């Protein structure tokens, strides 16, 4: 373990966004500059941590207080947080509906804390803070529909986090500590199941996370970009940290992740609305992220850099219904983000999503890696639905890509190049045979995914409507509350049946 950042600088950096929020409320004439400086500092600290492969650990208020751990795992999420926040603020520049910097600054600071804390109680406080800010951002226009969506999210979140607190109390009663590290070697039981249940819900995973599609689809597009790209990772990053500390938790986390990935793809295949498709894709991709504690951070980064421009672009499309999408005429400034973002998530070679998924696949046992390939076919079929609109006539006016979206796309392409080089370096150079094999495998995945898309799209989408009728609808409030109970009971039952060793 090496010291990568002084303790004073670490604490000051974590406190800065909250000071900026207060300053912005008192002196609003300062505008976005203090917030952007905080984002730059966050991105710089994340890059320094990744490049130096360093870890900084700090304990505050004694053995039972706050534990901070800034390491490469946290750095992936911090970098994502910084880039997406800057991009969203740039995207809203000049927009009269742009929210003041207060809530975005608090969100930036709350997410930073979620990524670096390593004790159960501090994580609880940070997650609740992020949830409240997300709720306030969702109901920005005060419409009754969004008010209900926000309240629904709060009800589900508070239920899950109450169970999380009970799990933290049980863990403390057994170990006498709230540190993540104290869970290492602890026999797997109710305490860990309740902790995981809270984080699954916050991360939008499987049945406990089915609040996500409707919430993200109904929110303003800039808020949807923040929610789907970064906010859900507030629950996913601690999951990866816990799974890395206690490998006995990994089978549970991977099982829920795989179920989430499959469910998200199936629902996205029959989604009738563009933002619903993107939101269900987030459910699926977060499931893939938690499969690998070692490479999940890289996949979360590449997913967020692709998903944020997709949601921002969706906000500039008047008609979001996917019926008749192939006959739609879209300007190049809309098609370019849709193509780049969706192709990256689908895993096209050369883009960031492909490199990150290769890292995840190399960290998985063969059977799990095969499931990653099969889900990849479904992801291609999902995003193939967006690849058919005709380009706008050359004589039509061609507005440029907004600066926030452009920043995200540049970051996405740059991340793809860097991850490809890093992967090749770690493999002692990419051999021609390995490259050819990867390209051929990806070609098969894309061909199978496109074929699935065409099969489902025949006969005026009758196959999609049939699939939609067969899929259970589990997004009502009572269904979501019941899902938390069912998944928690199912995990406890699985532990008893499988007798997972401690």
Short mmCIF file of C-alpha atoms in Angstrom, two decimals:
data_model
loop_
_atom_site.label_atom_id
_atom_site.label_comp_id
_atom_site.label_asym_id
_atom_site.label_seq_id
_atom_site.Cartn_x
_atom_site.Cartn_y
_atom_site.Cartn_z
CA UNK A 1 0.00 0.00 0.00
CA UNK A 2 1.36 3.40 -0.95
CA UNK A 3 0.36 6.89 0.07
CA UNK A 4 -1.04 8.65 -2.99
CA UNK A 5 -2.60 11.75 -1.43
CA UNK A 6 -2.03 13.65 1.78
CA UNK A 7 -4.74 13.25 4.39
CA UNK A 8 -5.39 16.99 4.59
CA UNK A 9 -5.83 17.22 0.83
CA UNK A 10 -8.15 14.20 0.84
CA UNK A 11 -10.45 15.72 3.46
CA UNK A 12 -10.36 19.16 1.84
CA UNK A 13 -11.22 17.76 -1.56
CA UNK A 14 -14.21 15.81 -0.14
CA UNK A 15 -15.51 18.90 1.68
CA UNK A 16 -15.03 21.30 -1.24
CA UNK A 17 -18.28 20.53 -3.16
CA UNK A 18 -20.38 21.20 -0.06
CA UNK A 19 -18.58 24.50 0.50
CA UNK A 20 -19.21 25.32 -3.16
CA UNK A 21 -22.93 24.54 -2.71
CA UNK A 22 -23.14 26.92 0.24
CA UNK A 23 -21.12 29.57 -1.58
CA UNK A 24 -23.31 29.26 -4.66
CA UNK A 25 -26.42 29.82 -2.57
CA UNK A 26 -24.95 32.89 -0.87
CA UNK A 27 -23.15 34.39 -3.88
CA UNK A 28 -25.06 33.12 -6.96
CA UNK A 29 -23.17 35.51 -9.27
CA UNK A 30 -20.21 33.08 -9.17
CA UNK A 31 -22.20 30.70 -11.36
CA UNK A 32 -20.75 27.32 -12.35
CA UNK A 33 -17.04 28.16 -12.04
CA UNK A 34 -16.54 26.81 -8.46
CA UNK A 35 -18.45 23.63 -9.36
CA UNK A 36 -16.37 23.12 -12.49
CA UNK A 37 -13.17 23.58 -10.47
CA UNK A 38 -14.35 20.87 -8.07
CA UNK A 39 -15.00 18.58 -11.03
CA UNK A 40 -11.54 19.25 -12.42
CA UNK A 41 -9.99 18.51 -9.03
CA UNK A 42 -11.99 15.28 -8.80
CA UNK A 43 -10.90 14.19 -12.26
CA UNK A 44 -7.28 15.08 -11.55
CA UNK A 45 -7.21 13.13 -8.29
CA UNK A 46 -8.83 10.15 -10.01
CA UNK A 47 -6.29 10.15 -12.85
CA UNK A 48 -3.37 10.52 -10.43
CA UNK A 49 -4.65 7.55 -8.41
CA UNK A 50 -5.11 5.38 -11.50
CA UNK A 51 -1.74 6.24 -13.03
CA UNK A 52 0.19 5.74 -9.80
CA UNK A 53 -1.86 2.70 -8.74
CA UNK A 54 -1.78 4.18 -5.23
CA UNK A 55 -4.02 3.81 -2.19
CA UNK A 56 -4.65 6.41 0.50
CA UNK A 57 -6.40 5.25 3.67
CA UNK A 58 -7.61 7.56 6.41
CA UNK A 59 -9.50 6.85 9.65
CA UNK A 60 -11.36 9.71 11.32
CA UNK A 61 -12.85 9.77 14.83
CA UNK A 62 -11.16 6.56 15.98
CA UNK A 63 -11.83 2.90 15.29
CA UNK A 64 -15.61 3.36 15.15
CA UNK A 65 -15.55 6.49 12.97
CA UNK A 66 -15.22 7.26 9.28
CA UNK A 67 -12.88 5.18 7.10
CA UNK A 68 -11.81 6.64 3.74
CA UNK A 69 -10.04 4.65 1.05
CA UNK A 70 -8.99 6.34 -2.18
CA UNK A 71 -7.77 3.58 -4.49
CA UNK A 72 -7.97 2.63 -8.19
CA UNK A 73 -11.42 1.07 -7.71
CA UNK A 74 -12.79 4.39 -6.43
CA UNK A 75 -10.85 6.32 -9.08
CA UNK A 76 -12.81 4.83 -12.01
CA UNK A 77 -16.07 6.09 -10.50
CA UNK A 78 -14.62 9.45 -9.47
CA UNK A 79 -13.41 10.08 -13.01
CA UNK A 80 -16.85 9.22 -14.37
CA UNK A 81 -18.52 11.51 -11.84
CA UNK A 82 -16.30 14.45 -12.80
CA UNK A 83 -16.65 14.11 -16.59
CA UNK A 84 -20.42 13.55 -16.61
CA UNK A 85 -21.10 16.44 -14.21
CA UNK A 86 -19.04 18.86 -16.35
CA UNK A 87 -20.72 17.60 -19.53
CA UNK A 88 -24.24 18.00 -18.15
CA UNK A 89 -23.53 21.54 -16.94
CA UNK A 90 -22.08 22.42 -20.36
CA UNK A 91 -25.10 20.89 -22.07
CA UNK A 92 -27.45 23.14 -20.08
CA UNK A 93 -25.44 26.29 -20.68
CA UNK A 94 -27.82 29.03 -21.80
CA UNK A 95 -30.88 26.95 -20.89
CA UNK A 96 -33.33 28.94 -18.77
CA UNK A 97 -34.42 25.73 -16.99
CA UNK A 98 -30.89 24.89 -15.84
CA UNK A 99 -30.87 24.29 -12.07
CA UNK A 100 -28.61 26.38 -9.86
CA UNK A 101 -25.24 24.80 -8.96
CA UNK A 102 -26.35 24.04 -5.38
CA UNK A 103 -27.91 20.61 -5.96
CA UNK A 104 -25.33 19.46 -8.56
CA UNK A 105 -22.51 20.42 -6.16
CA UNK A 106 -24.08 18.46 -3.32
CA UNK A 107 -24.62 15.52 -5.69
CA UNK A 108 -20.97 15.64 -6.79
CA UNK A 109 -19.78 15.65 -3.17
CA UNK A 110 -22.19 12.93 -2.06
CA UNK A 111 -21.17 10.62 -4.89
CA UNK A 112 -17.46 11.22 -4.20
CA UNK A 113 -18.02 10.11 -0.61
CA UNK A 114 -19.94 7.00 -1.71
CA UNK A 115 -16.96 5.95 -3.81
CA UNK A 116 -14.23 6.43 -1.18
CA UNK A 117 -15.84 5.53 2.16
CA UNK A 118 -15.06 2.11 3.56
CA UNK A 119 -17.36 1.91 6.57
CA UNK A 120 -21.03 0.98 6.66
CA UNK A 121 -22.49 3.99 8.49
CA UNK A 122 -20.72 6.68 6.45
CA UNK A 123 -21.86 4.91 3.30
CA UNK A 124 -25.45 4.93 4.59
CA UNK A 125 -25.35 8.68 5.19
CA UNK A 126 -23.81 9.37 1.77
CA UNK A 127 -26.33 7.14 -0.06
CA UNK A 128 -29.24 8.85 1.66
CA UNK A 129 -27.83 12.27 0.75
CA UNK A 130 -27.48 11.26 -2.89
CA UNK A 131 -31.02 9.86 -2.87
CA UNK A 132 -32.52 13.10 -1.54
CA UNK A 133 -30.69 15.19 -4.14
CA UNK A 134 -31.78 12.82 -6.92
CA UNK A 135 -35.38 13.15 -5.71
CA UNK A 136 -35.20 16.95 -5.81
CA UNK A 137 -33.68 16.93 -9.30
CA UNK A 138 -36.38 14.56 -10.64
CA UNK A 139 -39.22 16.87 -9.63
CA UNK A 140 -37.55 20.02 -10.94
CA UNK A 141 -40.63 21.16 -12.87
CA UNK A 142 -43.03 20.23 -10.06
CA UNK A 143 -45.39 18.17 -12.25
CA UNK A 144 -47.64 15.68 -10.39
CA UNK A 145 -46.29 12.78 -12.48
CA UNK A 146 -42.68 13.48 -11.55
CA UNK A 147 -43.64 14.15 -7.95
CA UNK A 148 -45.09 10.65 -7.69
CA UNK A 149 -42.06 9.12 -9.45
CA UNK A 150 -39.75 10.89 -6.99
CA UNK A 151 -41.80 9.88 -3.95
CA UNK A 152 -41.92 6.30 -5.22
CA UNK A 153 -38.14 6.30 -5.46
CA UNK A 154 -37.81 7.68 -1.91
CA UNK A 155 -40.20 5.06 -0.49
CA UNK A 156 -38.32 2.19 -2.11
CA UNK A 157 -34.96 3.66 -1.19
CA UNK A 158 -35.89 4.25 2.46
CA UNK A 159 -37.26 0.72 2.79
CA UNK A 160 -34.09 -0.79 1.36
CA UNK A 161 -31.79 1.42 3.42
CA UNK A 162 -33.68 0.54 6.61
CA UNK A 163 -32.86 -3.10 5.89
CA UNK A 164 -29.28 -2.03 5.18
CA UNK A 165 -29.09 -0.38 8.63
CA UNK A 166 -30.35 -3.55 10.27
CA UNK A 167 -27.64 -5.48 8.43
CA UNK A 168 -25.01 -2.97 9.60
CA UNK A 169 -26.23 -3.35 13.19
CA UNK A 170 -26.03 -7.15 12.95
CA UNK A 171 -22.52 -6.94 11.53
CA UNK A 172 -21.47 -4.60 14.36
CA UNK A 173 -23.00 -6.90 16.98
CA UNK A 174 -20.85 -9.77 15.70
CA UNK A 175 -17.60 -7.99 14.82
CA UNK A 176 -17.68 -4.83 16.95
CA UNK A 177 -16.83 -2.72 13.90
CA UNK A 178 -18.55 -0.96 11.00
CA UNK A 179 -15.55 -1.23 8.67
CA UNK A 180 -15.93 -3.09 5.40
CA UNK A 181 -12.80 -5.05 6.26
CA UNK A 182 -14.50 -6.45 9.39
CA UNK A 183 -16.83 -8.46 7.13
CA UNK A 184 -13.88 -10.50 5.85
CA UNK A 185 -14.12 -14.01 7.22
CA UNK A 186 -17.49 -13.40 8.87
CA UNK A 187 -19.85 -16.36 8.21
CA UNK A 188 -22.24 -15.37 5.45
CA UNK A 189 -25.71 -14.80 6.86
CA UNK A 190 -28.51 -12.29 7.44
CA UNK A 191 -26.17 -9.35 8.05
CA UNK A 192 -24.52 -9.53 4.63
CA UNK A 193 -27.80 -10.34 2.87
CA UNK A 194 -29.46 -7.21 4.28
CA UNK A 195 -26.45 -5.07 3.34
CA UNK A 196 -26.45 -6.44 -0.18
CA UNK A 197 -30.20 -5.94 -0.50
CA UNK A 198 -29.85 -2.24 0.23
CA UNK A 199 -27.01 -1.86 -2.28
CA UNK A 200 -28.80 -3.89 -4.96
CA UNK A 201 -31.75 -1.52 -4.65
CA UNK A 202 -29.60 1.61 -4.81
CA UNK A 203 -27.68 0.21 -7.77
CA UNK A 204 -30.83 -0.57 -9.77
CA UNK A 205 -30.09 -4.30 -9.90
CA UNK A 206 -32.62 -7.04 -10.68
CA UNK A 207 -36.03 -6.99 -8.94
CA UNK A 208 -35.12 -4.62 -6.05
CA UNK A 209 -33.90 -2.11 -8.62
CA UNK A 210 -36.95 -2.05 -10.88
CA UNK A 211 -37.78 1.45 -9.67
CA UNK A 212 -35.05 2.57 -12.10
CA UNK A 213 -36.60 2.35 -15.61
CA UNK A 214 -39.64 4.50 -14.95
CA UNK A 215 -37.74 6.98 -12.76
CA UNK A 216 -34.98 7.52 -15.31
CA UNK A 217 -37.40 7.66 -18.25
CA UNK A 218 -39.69 10.24 -16.65
CA UNK A 219 -36.95 12.55 -15.33
CA UNK A 220 -35.67 15.52 -17.41
CA UNK A 221 -33.11 14.24 -19.90
CA UNK A 222 -30.15 15.97 -18.23
CA UNK A 223 -31.19 14.44 -14.90
CA UNK A 224 -31.65 11.04 -16.58
CA UNK A 225 -28.07 11.32 -17.86
CA UNK A 226 -26.79 11.90 -14.31
CA UNK A 227 -28.97 9.14 -12.83
CA UNK A 228 -28.17 6.40 -15.34
CA UNK A 229 -24.51 7.28 -15.85
CA UNK A 230 -23.38 8.03 -12.30
CA UNK A 231 -26.00 7.99 -9.53
CA UNK A 232 -26.72 4.25 -9.80
CA UNK A 233 -23.02 3.55 -9.37
CA UNK A 234 -23.28 4.90 -5.81
CA UNK A 235 -24.72 1.50 -4.92
CA UNK A 236 -22.63 -0.52 -7.36
CA UNK A 237 -19.17 0.71 -6.30
CA UNK A 238 -19.60 -0.45 -2.64
CA UNK A 239 -20.83 -3.81 -3.95
CA UNK A 240 -17.58 -4.24 -5.86
CA UNK A 241 -15.58 -3.19 -2.80
CA UNK A 242 -17.39 -5.63 -0.51
CA UNK A 243 -17.03 -8.48 -3.02
CA UNK A 244 -13.29 -7.76 -3.30
CA UNK A 245 -12.90 -7.80 0.50
CA UNK A 246 -14.99 -10.93 1.07
CA UNK A 247 -14.83 -13.37 -1.88
CA UNK A 248 -17.58 -15.51 -0.30
CA UNK A 249 -20.03 -12.75 -1.27
CA UNK A 250 -19.03 -12.93 -4.93
CA UNK A 251 -21.37 -15.82 -5.94
CA UNK A 252 -24.36 -13.93 -4.54
CA UNK A 253 -23.38 -10.67 -6.20
CA UNK A 254 -22.65 -12.34 -9.53
CA UNK A 255 -25.92 -14.28 -9.50
CA UNK A 256 -27.99 -11.14 -8.94
CA UNK A 257 -25.87 -9.30 -11.51
CA UNK A 258 -26.48 -11.96 -14.15
CA UNK A 259 -30.23 -12.00 -13.45
CA UNK A 260 -30.27 -8.21 -13.74
CA UNK A 261 -28.37 -8.29 -17.04
CA UNK A 262 -30.80 -10.81 -18.56
CA UNK A 263 -33.93 -9.06 -17.28
CA UNK A 264 -32.73 -5.66 -18.50
CA UNK A 265 -32.06 -6.97 -22.01
CA UNK A 266 -35.42 -8.74 -22.26
CA UNK A 267 -37.33 -5.66 -21.16
CA UNK A 268 -35.30 -3.34 -23.40
CA UNK A 269 -36.06 -5.54 -26.40
CA UNK A 270 -39.78 -4.81 -26.10
CA UNK A 271 -39.61 -1.21 -24.79
CA UNK A 272 -41.76 1.13 -26.88
CA UNK A 273 -40.11 4.37 -25.69
CA UNK A 274 -36.54 5.50 -26.36
CA UNK A 275 -35.79 6.59 -22.80
CA UNK A 276 -37.35 3.40 -21.41
CA UNK A 277 -35.05 1.38 -23.67
CA UNK A 278 -32.02 3.29 -22.39
CA UNK A 279 -33.14 2.91 -18.76
CA UNK A 280 -33.66 -0.84 -19.07
CA UNK A 281 -30.23 -1.05 -20.67
CA UNK A 282 -28.81 0.56 -17.52
CA UNK A 283 -30.37 -2.23 -15.43
CA UNK A 284 -28.64 -4.75 -17.69
CA UNK A 285 -25.25 -3.03 -17.81
CA UNK A 286 -25.08 -2.53 -14.03
CA UNK A 287 -25.60 -6.27 -13.76
CA UNK A 288 -22.51 -6.80 -15.91
CA UNK A 289 -20.49 -4.29 -13.88
CA UNK A 290 -20.90 -6.25 -10.62
CA UNK A 291 -19.66 -9.49 -12.21
CA UNK A 292 -16.03 -8.44 -11.76
CA UNK A 293 -14.63 -6.54 -8.76
CA UNK A 294 -11.34 -6.18 -10.64
CA UNK A 295 -12.69 -4.74 -13.92
CA UNK A 296 -16.17 -3.51 -12.97
CA UNK A 297 -14.94 0.04 -12.43
CA UNK A 298 -13.63 0.28 -15.99
CA UNK A 299 -16.93 -1.03 -17.38
CA UNK A 300 -18.90 1.44 -15.22
CA UNK A 301 -16.78 4.29 -16.61
CA UNK A 302 -17.27 3.30 -20.25
CA UNK A 303 -20.99 2.67 -19.74
CA UNK A 304 -21.51 6.08 -18.13
CA UNK A 305 -19.55 7.90 -20.85
CA UNK A 306 -21.81 6.24 -23.44
CA UNK A 307 -25.15 6.36 -21.63
CA UNK A 308 -25.00 10.05 -20.65
CA UNK A 309 -24.82 11.31 -24.29
CA UNK A 310 -27.58 8.87 -25.25
CA UNK A 311 -29.94 10.38 -22.68
CA UNK A 312 -28.88 13.94 -23.50
CA UNK A 313 -29.55 13.26 -27.18
CA UNK A 314 -32.91 11.63 -26.39
CA UNK A 315 -33.94 14.94 -24.84
CA UNK A 316 -33.49 16.62 -28.24
CA UNK A 317 -35.76 14.15 -30.05
CA UNK A 318 -39.38 15.26 -30.07
CA UNK A 319 -40.94 11.87 -30.72
CA UNK A 320 -39.51 9.21 -28.40
CA UNK A 321 -41.77 6.34 -29.50
CA UNK A 322 -39.81 3.61 -31.31
CA UNK A 323 -42.74 2.56 -33.49
CA UNK A 324 -41.80 3.55 -37.04
CA UNK A 325 -38.24 4.46 -36.03
CA UNK A 326 -36.82 3.14 -39.31
CA UNK A 327 -38.74 5.82 -41.22
CA UNK A 328 -37.52 8.60 -38.93
CA UNK A 329 -35.26 11.32 -40.41
CA UNK A 330 -32.68 12.54 -37.90
CA UNK A 331 -29.92 15.14 -38.27
CA UNK A 332 -26.29 14.04 -38.03
CA UNK A 333 -25.91 15.84 -34.69
CA UNK A 334 -28.45 13.38 -33.28
CA UNK A 335 -27.36 10.26 -35.15
CA UNK A 336 -23.67 10.55 -34.25
CA UNK A 337 -24.19 10.37 -30.44
CA UNK A 338 -26.77 7.60 -30.88
CA UNK A 339 -24.40 5.53 -32.99
CA UNK A 340 -21.24 6.07 -30.93
CA UNK A 341 -22.91 5.58 -27.56
CA UNK A 342 -24.92 2.53 -28.54
CA UNK A 343 -22.07 0.85 -30.45
CA UNK A 344 -19.79 1.29 -27.44
CA UNK A 345 -22.30 -0.32 -25.07
CA UNK A 346 -22.91 -3.09 -27.62
CA UNK A 347 -19.14 -3.74 -27.67
CA UNK A 348 -17.82 -2.68 -31.08
CA UNK A 349 -14.01 -3.15 -31.28
CA UNK A 350 -12.08 0.08 -30.99
CA UNK A 351 -14.61 1.70 -28.68
CA UNK A 352 -14.37 1.88 -24.90
CA UNK A 353 -17.16 -0.58 -24.17
CA UNK A 354 -15.41 -3.36 -26.10
CA UNK A 355 -12.14 -2.92 -24.19
CA UNK A 356 -13.89 -2.81 -20.80
CA UNK A 357 -15.96 -5.92 -21.53
CA UNK A 358 -12.80 -7.76 -22.56
CA UNK A 359 -11.31 -6.89 -19.17
CA UNK A 360 -14.45 -8.15 -17.41
CA UNK A 361 -14.52 -11.34 -19.48
CA UNK A 362 -10.86 -12.11 -18.72
CA UNK A 363 -11.65 -11.89 -14.99
CA UNK A 364 -14.53 -14.40 -15.18
CA UNK A 365 -14.62 -18.21 -15.14
CA UNK A 366 -15.42 -19.71 -18.59
CA UNK A 367 -19.13 -20.30 -17.88
CA UNK A 368 -19.63 -16.73 -16.71
CA UNK A 369 -17.66 -15.41 -19.69
CA UNK A 370 -20.01 -17.35 -22.00
CA UNK A 371 -23.01 -15.69 -20.35
CA UNK A 372 -21.36 -12.32 -21.00
CA UNK A 373 -21.21 -13.19 -24.72
CA UNK A 374 -24.87 -14.23 -24.83
CA UNK A 375 -25.96 -11.04 -23.10
CA UNK A 376 -23.83 -9.16 -25.62
CA UNK A 377 -25.98 -10.61 -28.41
CA UNK A 378 -29.06 -9.27 -26.63
CA UNK A 379 -27.43 -5.86 -26.21
CA UNK A 380 -26.72 -5.66 -29.93
CA UNK A 381 -30.36 -6.53 -30.67
CA UNK A 382 -31.49 -3.81 -28.25
CA UNK A 383 -29.39 -1.04 -29.78
CA UNK A 384 -29.88 -2.19 -33.35
CA UNK A 385 -33.34 -0.65 -32.95
CA UNK A 386 -31.65 2.79 -33.04
CA UNK A 387 -29.43 2.24 -36.08
CA UNK A 388 -31.93 2.52 -38.94
CA UNK A 389 -33.19 6.13 -39.32
CA UNK A 390 -32.38 7.85 -42.59
CA UNK A 391 -30.01 10.83 -42.55
CA UNK A 392 -31.45 14.28 -42.98
CA UNK A 393 -31.27 15.77 -46.51
CA UNK A 394 -28.00 17.54 -47.25
CA UNK A 395 -29.88 20.77 -47.87
CA UNK A 396 -31.42 20.72 -44.38
CA UNK A 397 -29.79 22.85 -41.65
CA UNK A 398 -27.31 20.81 -39.60
CA UNK A 399 -26.98 22.01 -36.02
CA UNK A 400 -23.76 21.05 -34.32
CA UNK A 401 -23.39 18.57 -31.49
CA UNK A 402 -23.89 20.39 -28.15
CA UNK A 403 -20.65 20.91 -26.15
CA UNK A 404 -21.60 18.60 -23.28
CA UNK A 405 -22.42 15.72 -25.61
CA UNK A 406 -19.25 16.40 -27.61
CA UNK A 407 -17.11 16.25 -24.44
CA UNK A 408 -18.63 12.88 -23.54
CA UNK A 409 -18.08 11.45 -27.01
CA UNK A 410 -14.45 12.62 -27.08
CA UNK A 411 -13.94 11.08 -23.63
CA UNK A 412 -15.56 7.85 -24.82
CA UNK A 413 -13.26 7.54 -27.83
CA UNK A 414 -10.21 8.50 -25.75
CA UNK A 415 -11.08 5.96 -23.07
CA UNK A 416 -11.36 3.28 -25.75
CA UNK A 417 -7.87 4.01 -27.06
CA UNK A 418 -6.33 4.09 -23.59
CA UNK A 419 -8.02 0.90 -22.40
CA UNK A 420 -6.99 -0.92 -25.57
CA UNK A 421 -3.35 0.10 -25.08
CA UNK A 422 -3.44 -0.82 -21.38
CA UNK A 423 -4.99 -4.21 -22.12
CA UNK A 424 -2.35 -4.93 -24.73
CA UNK A 425 0.42 -3.88 -22.35
CA UNK A 426 -0.90 -6.13 -19.57
CA UNK A 427 -1.03 -9.03 -22.03
CA UNK A 428 2.62 -8.34 -23.03
CA UNK A 429 1.52 -7.13 -26.42
CA UNK A 430 -1.56 -8.01 -28.42
CA UNK A 431 -0.82 -10.90 -30.75
CA UNK A 432 -2.26 -10.91 -34.25
CA UNK A 433 -4.07 -14.20 -33.60
CA UNK A 434 -5.65 -12.81 -30.44
CA UNK A 435 -6.78 -9.69 -32.26
CA UNK A 436 -8.25 -11.71 -35.12
CA UNK A 437 -10.05 -14.02 -32.67
CA UNK A 438 -11.55 -11.08 -30.78
CA UNK A 439 -12.72 -9.43 -33.99
CA UNK A 440 -14.27 -12.67 -35.28
CA UNK A 441 -16.05 -13.30 -31.96
CA UNK A 442 -17.40 -9.77 -31.96
CA UNK A 443 -18.51 -10.17 -35.57
CA UNK A 444 -20.47 -13.29 -34.64
CA UNK A 445 -22.07 -11.48 -31.68
CA UNK A 446 -23.10 -8.53 -33.85
CA UNK A 447 -24.42 -10.78 -36.61
CA UNK A 448 -26.47 -12.83 -34.12
CA UNK A 449 -27.74 -9.69 -32.42
CA UNK A 450 -28.76 -8.09 -35.72
CA UNK A 451 -30.54 -11.31 -36.76
CA UNK A 452 -32.42 -11.34 -33.44
CA UNK A 453 -33.39 -7.70 -33.98
CA UNK A 454 -34.73 -8.45 -37.46
CA UNK A 455 -36.68 -11.49 -36.24
CA UNK A 456 -38.31 -9.50 -33.45
CA UNK A 457 -39.03 -6.57 -35.75
CA UNK A 458 -40.99 -8.47 -38.40
CA UNK A 459 -44.76 -8.33 -38.89
CA UNK A 460 -45.17 -4.82 -37.53
CA UNK A 461 -43.49 -5.62 -34.24
CA UNK A 462 -45.94 -8.43 -33.42
CA UNK A 463 -43.11 -10.44 -31.88
CA UNK A 464 -42.22 -7.55 -29.60
CA UNK A 465 -45.82 -7.08 -28.52
CA UNK A 466 -46.10 -10.80 -27.82
CA UNK A 467 -42.91 -10.70 -25.77
CA UNK A 468 -44.18 -7.65 -23.89
CA UNK A 469 -47.41 -9.44 -22.97
CA UNK A 470 -45.49 -12.40 -21.57
CA UNK A 471 -43.07 -10.35 -19.47
CA UNK A 472 -44.32 -9.70 -15.92
CA UNK A 473 -44.99 -6.06 -15.03
CA UNK A 474 -43.30 -5.48 -11.68
CA UNK A 475 -42.96 -1.70 -11.47
CA UNK A 476 -45.87 -0.80 -9.22
CA UNK A 477 -45.04 0.29 -5.67
CA UNK A 478 -46.40 -2.87 -4.05
CA UNK A 479 -44.51 -5.04 -6.56
CA UNK A 480 -41.26 -3.23 -5.81
CA UNK A 481 -41.68 -3.59 -2.05
CA UNK A 482 -42.56 -7.25 -2.50
CA UNK A 483 -39.52 -7.78 -4.73
CA UNK A 484 -37.19 -6.59 -1.98
CA UNK A 485 -38.71 -9.16 0.39
CA UNK A 486 -38.66 -11.98 -2.16
CA UNK A 487 -35.04 -11.43 -3.23
CA UNK A 488 -33.86 -11.12 0.38
CA UNK A 489 -35.65 -14.33 1.38
CA UNK A 490 -34.34 -16.04 -1.74
CA UNK A 491 -30.73 -15.14 -0.92
CA UNK A 492 -31.08 -16.43 2.64
CA UNK A 493 -32.64 -19.65 1.36
CA UNK A 494 -29.89 -20.10 -1.22
CA UNK A 495 -27.24 -19.66 1.48
CA UNK A 496 -28.88 -22.31 3.65
CA UNK A 497 -29.26 -24.75 0.77
CA UNK A 498 -25.79 -24.25 -0.62
CA UNK A 499 -24.15 -23.93 2.82
CA UNK A 500 -21.80 -21.21 1.63
CA UNK A 501 -18.72 -21.40 3.86
CA UNK A 502 -17.58 -18.37 5.86
#
